[in-house]
Amino acid sequence: MTPTTPPALSFSPVTAADLPLIAGWMDQPHWREWWSSDVETELGYLRDIVEGRDSTRAFLFRLDGQPTGYIQVWRIADARVEPWLSDAPWVMDLPDDAVGVDLSIGPPDLLSRGLGSRVLRAFVALLRSEGHDTIIIDPDETNLRAIRAYWKAGFRPIAALAGRTGDCLLMRHEEP
């Protein structure tokens, strides 16, 4: 028996040409449950990113070249404006240079297979190579599948902020 090589993982910046693919993913139940159910609103946010009106960096992650999900990184300092300050006042409790990460797997048949943890580990390594020290993620506290994946990728709840982050569980990546 020979061990199988996992599919090659890569990241590519989201372009306008990717928006129809992402819109299809956003219309899936596993996305609508945790993202806004309004696909057009979410696509508007992505258009702002792609067209440079938002400092968030958005990527597709790919397995063997095939797009399989979405991941983004955003700067905490840029989130210190309304409506963020009202919705997530905890952004004031994080370092200025902290970044946040969000991800979603595209096709539902790829859920619960370890892909989210693998993608996060690779993305965090990329962010660390760019000099980022504080990397957070903020899943809904009831999204247990995501929390398990984030835990496996090295994220841990920020104890000092427990009970002060609304309905999200604020987690920070801990270097091994």
mmCIF file of C-alpha atoms in Angstrom:
data_model
loop_
_atom_site.group_PDB
_atom_site.id
_atom_site.type_symbol
_atom_site.label_atom_id
_atom_site.label_comp_id
_atom_site.label_asym_id
_atom_site.label_seq_id
_atom_site.Cartn_x
_atom_site.Cartn_y
_atom_site.Cartn_z
ATOM 1 C CA MET A 1 0.000 0.000 0.000
ATOM 2 C CA THR A 2 1.445 3.377 -0.983
ATOM 3 C CA PRO A 3 0.420 6.513 0.818
ATOM 4 C CA THR A 4 -1.568 8.920 -1.284
ATOM 5 C CA THR A 5 -0.271 12.414 -1.784
ATOM 6 C CA PRO A 6 -2.802 15.028 -0.725
ATOM 7 C CA PRO A 7 -3.949 17.363 -3.485
ATOM 8 C CA ALA A 8 -1.737 20.434 -3.928
ATOM 9 C CA LEU A 9 -3.124 23.458 -2.116
ATOM 10 C CA SER A 10 -2.739 26.959 -3.548
ATOM 11 C CA PHE A 11 -4.228 30.428 -3.144
ATOM 12 C CA SER A 12 -5.129 32.909 -5.866
ATOM 13 C CA PRO A 13 -6.536 36.421 -5.483
ATOM 14 C CA VAL A 14 -10.246 36.691 -6.198
ATOM 15 C CA THR A 15 -11.007 38.486 -9.464
ATOM 16 C CA ALA A 16 -14.249 39.764 -10.939
ATOM 17 C CA ALA A 17 -14.352 36.611 -13.078
ATOM 18 C CA ASP A 18 -14.574 34.508 -9.878
ATOM 19 C CA LEU A 19 -17.689 36.243 -8.557
ATOM 20 C CA PRO A 20 -20.254 33.986 -10.303
ATOM 21 C CA LEU A 21 -18.559 30.895 -8.831
ATOM 22 C CA ILE A 22 -18.532 32.421 -5.352
ATOM 23 C CA ALA A 23 -22.158 33.523 -5.761
ATOM 24 C CA GLY A 24 -23.091 29.906 -6.450
ATOM 25 C CA TRP A 25 -21.315 28.807 -3.279
ATOM 26 C CA MET A 26 -22.971 31.598 -1.280
ATOM 27 C CA ASP A 27 -26.363 30.288 -2.342
ATOM 28 C CA GLN A 28 -25.628 26.897 -0.744
ATOM 29 C CA PRO A 29 -27.218 26.162 2.663
ATOM 30 C CA HIS A 30 -23.859 25.690 4.412
ATOM 31 C CA TRP A 31 -22.884 29.262 3.420
ATOM 32 C CA ARG A 32 -26.254 30.882 4.064
ATOM 33 C CA GLU A 33 -26.266 29.472 7.584
ATOM 34 C CA TRP A 34 -23.171 31.470 8.614
ATOM 35 C CA TRP A 35 -22.900 34.302 6.078
ATOM 36 C CA SER A 36 -25.584 36.769 5.160
ATOM 37 C CA SER A 37 -28.427 35.083 3.330
ATOM 38 C CA ASP A 38 -28.435 37.975 0.860
ATOM 39 C CA VAL A 39 -26.056 36.886 -1.886
ATOM 40 C CA GLU A 40 -26.183 40.248 -3.701
ATOM 41 C CA THR A 41 -25.150 42.145 -0.559
ATOM 42 C CA GLU A 42 -22.215 39.785 0.021
ATOM 43 C CA LEU A 43 -21.207 40.030 -3.651
ATOM 44 C CA GLY A 44 -21.244 43.812 -3.280
ATOM 45 C CA TYR A 45 -18.711 43.503 -0.456
ATOM 46 C CA LEU A 46 -16.576 41.239 -2.645
ATOM 47 C CA ARG A 47 -16.778 43.689 -5.542
ATOM 48 C CA ASP A 48 -15.507 46.405 -3.183
ATOM 49 C CA ILE A 49 -12.547 44.164 -2.310
ATOM 50 C CA VAL A 50 -11.790 43.204 -5.922
ATOM 51 C CA GLU A 51 -12.064 46.824 -7.095
ATOM 52 C CA GLY A 52 -9.839 48.145 -4.287
ATOM 53 C CA ARG A 53 -12.437 49.993 -2.186
ATOM 54 C CA ASP A 54 -11.837 47.678 0.785
ATOM 55 C CA SER A 55 -8.442 46.718 2.218
ATOM 56 C CA THR A 56 -9.531 43.109 2.771
ATOM 57 C CA ARG A 57 -7.531 40.628 0.691
ATOM 58 C CA ALA A 58 -9.703 37.876 -0.793
ATOM 59 C CA PHE A 59 -8.501 34.550 -2.205
ATOM 60 C CA LEU A 60 -9.808 31.368 -3.682
ATOM 61 C CA PHE A 61 -8.135 28.292 -2.329
ATOM 62 C CA ARG A 62 -7.566 25.527 -4.805
ATOM 63 C CA LEU A 63 -6.876 21.822 -4.657
ATOM 64 C CA ASP A 64 -4.840 20.635 -7.632
ATOM 65 C CA GLY A 65 -5.797 23.881 -9.361
ATOM 66 C CA GLN A 66 -9.557 23.498 -8.840
ATOM 67 C CA PRO A 67 -11.282 26.256 -6.827
ATOM 68 C CA THR A 68 -12.674 24.716 -3.640
ATOM 69 C CA GLY A 69 -13.327 27.647 -1.328
ATOM 70 C CA TYR A 70 -12.898 31.230 -0.262
ATOM 71 C CA ILE A 71 -10.579 32.785 2.322
ATOM 72 C CA GLN A 72 -9.935 36.401 3.232
ATOM 73 C CA VAL A 73 -7.716 38.396 5.555
ATOM 74 C CA TRP A 74 -8.713 41.787 6.970
ATOM 75 C CA ARG A 75 -6.890 44.287 9.119
ATOM 76 C CA ILE A 76 -8.234 44.938 12.607
ATOM 77 C CA ALA A 77 -7.180 48.601 12.448
ATOM 78 C CA ASP A 78 -9.374 49.074 9.362
ATOM 79 C CA ALA A 79 -12.375 47.642 11.234
ATOM 80 C CA ARG A 80 -12.315 50.388 13.839
ATOM 81 C CA VAL A 81 -15.105 52.284 12.108
ATOM 82 C CA GLU A 82 -18.871 52.041 12.140
ATOM 83 C CA PRO A 83 -20.712 49.738 11.836
ATOM 84 C CA TRP A 84 -17.867 47.516 13.083
ATOM 85 C CA LEU A 85 -17.408 49.400 16.333
ATOM 86 C CA SER A 86 -21.054 48.896 17.241
ATOM 87 C CA ASP A 87 -21.233 45.311 15.985
ATOM 88 C CA ALA A 88 -17.812 44.140 17.226
ATOM 89 C CA PRO A 89 -16.427 46.539 19.835
ATOM 90 C CA TRP A 90 -13.803 43.933 20.715
ATOM 91 C CA VAL A 91 -11.745 45.162 17.731
ATOM 92 C CA MET A 92 -10.531 47.902 20.105
ATOM 93 C CA ASP A 93 -9.039 45.243 22.422
ATOM 94 C CA LEU A 94 -6.696 43.813 19.787
ATOM 95 C CA PRO A 95 -3.309 45.111 18.618
ATOM 96 C CA ASP A 96 -3.305 47.590 15.733
ATOM 97 C CA ASP A 97 -1.371 45.169 13.528
ATOM 98 C CA ALA A 98 -3.690 42.190 14.140
ATOM 99 C CA VAL A 99 -5.436 40.567 11.197
ATOM 100 C CA GLY A 100 -8.614 38.527 10.981
ATOM 101 C CA VAL A 101 -9.276 35.557 8.746
ATOM 102 C CA ASP A 102 -12.561 34.185 7.388
ATOM 103 C CA LEU A 103 -13.039 31.128 5.222
ATOM 104 C CA SER A 104 -15.719 28.956 3.696
ATOM 105 C CA ILE A 105 -15.461 25.738 1.778
ATOM 106 C CA GLY A 106 -17.270 25.916 -1.557
ATOM 107 C CA PRO A 107 -18.755 22.537 -2.465
ATOM 108 C CA PRO A 108 -20.745 20.996 0.407
ATOM 109 C CA ASP A 109 -19.330 17.516 -0.274
ATOM 110 C CA LEU A 110 -15.925 18.780 0.936
ATOM 111 C CA LEU A 111 -17.198 19.643 4.435
ATOM 112 C CA SER A 112 -15.934 17.707 7.474
ATOM 113 C CA ARG A 113 -12.937 16.227 5.640
ATOM 114 C CA GLY A 114 -10.146 18.227 7.295
ATOM 115 C CA LEU A 115 -9.893 20.708 4.432
ATOM 116 C CA GLY A 116 -10.676 23.802 6.530
ATOM 117 C CA SER A 117 -7.910 23.017 9.027
ATOM 118 C CA ARG A 118 -5.444 22.298 6.235
ATOM 119 C CA VAL A 119 -6.285 25.530 4.417
ATOM 120 C CA LEU A 120 -6.032 27.579 7.605
ATOM 121 C CA ARG A 121 -2.649 26.112 8.557
ATOM 122 C CA ALA A 122 -1.264 26.951 5.110
ATOM 123 C CA PHE A 123 -2.828 30.431 5.066
ATOM 124 C CA VAL A 124 -1.548 31.234 8.559
ATOM 125 C CA ALA A 125 1.940 30.152 7.462
ATOM 126 C CA LEU A 126 1.645 32.577 4.536
ATOM 127 C CA LEU A 127 0.499 35.385 6.845
ATOM 128 C CA ARG A 128 3.316 34.669 9.290
ATOM 129 C CA SER A 129 5.817 34.832 6.407
ATOM 130 C CA GLU A 130 4.428 38.319 5.689
ATOM 131 C CA GLY A 131 5.183 39.327 9.293
ATOM 132 C CA HIS A 132 1.753 39.019 10.917
ATOM 133 C CA ASP A 133 1.956 38.040 14.591
ATOM 134 C CA THR A 134 -1.642 38.308 15.812
ATOM 135 C CA ILE A 135 -4.050 36.347 13.631
ATOM 136 C CA ILE A 136 -7.641 35.926 14.783
ATOM 137 C CA ILE A 137 -10.788 34.251 13.583
ATOM 138 C CA ASP A 138 -14.300 34.900 14.892
ATOM 139 C CA PRO A 139 -16.737 32.043 14.211
ATOM 140 C CA ASP A 140 -20.279 32.113 15.490
ATOM 141 C CA GLU A 141 -20.127 30.401 18.871
ATOM 142 C CA THR A 142 -22.696 27.832 17.680
ATOM 143 C CA ASN A 143 -20.715 26.868 14.548
ATOM 144 C CA LEU A 144 -19.139 23.823 16.167
ATOM 145 C CA ARG A 145 -17.838 22.313 12.914
ATOM 146 C CA ALA A 146 -15.859 25.497 12.201
ATOM 147 C CA ILE A 147 -14.617 25.797 15.786
ATOM 148 C CA ARG A 148 -13.291 22.218 15.670
ATOM 149 C CA ALA A 149 -11.498 22.941 12.387
ATOM 150 C CA TYR A 150 -10.024 26.172 13.735
ATOM 151 C CA TRP A 151 -8.864 24.407 16.897
ATOM 152 C CA LYS A 152 -7.107 21.753 14.770
ATOM 153 C CA ALA A 153 -5.414 24.580 12.833
ATOM 154 C CA GLY A 154 -3.984 26.070 16.046
ATOM 155 C CA PHE A 155 -6.568 28.700 17.002
ATOM 156 C CA ARG A 156 -7.547 29.032 20.669
ATOM 157 C CA PRO A 157 -10.238 31.139 22.367
ATOM 158 C CA ILE A 158 -8.988 34.466 23.717
ATOM 159 C CA ALA A 159 -9.805 34.012 27.403
ATOM 160 C CA ALA A 160 -9.467 37.708 28.243
ATOM 161 C CA LEU A 161 -12.329 38.506 25.849
ATOM 162 C CA ALA A 162 -14.643 35.647 26.830
ATOM 163 C CA GLY A 163 -18.206 36.877 27.226
ATOM 164 C CA ARG A 164 -17.426 40.221 25.559
ATOM 165 C CA THR A 165 -17.663 39.301 21.887
ATOM 166 C CA GLY A 166 -21.384 38.923 21.311
ATOM 167 C CA ASP A 167 -22.320 35.767 19.451
ATOM 168 C CA CYS A 168 -18.828 35.055 18.138
ATOM 169 C CA LEU A 169 -16.047 33.057 19.700
ATOM 170 C CA LEU A 170 -12.929 35.142 19.228
ATOM 171 C CA MET A 171 -9.932 32.858 18.652
ATOM 172 C CA ARG A 172 -6.245 33.667 18.159
ATOM 173 C CA HIS A 173 -3.712 31.503 16.366
ATOM 174 C CA GLU A 174 -1.120 30.179 18.785
ATOM 175 C CA GLU A 175 2.257 29.296 17.326
ATOM 176 C CA PRO A 176 3.363 25.763 18.244
#
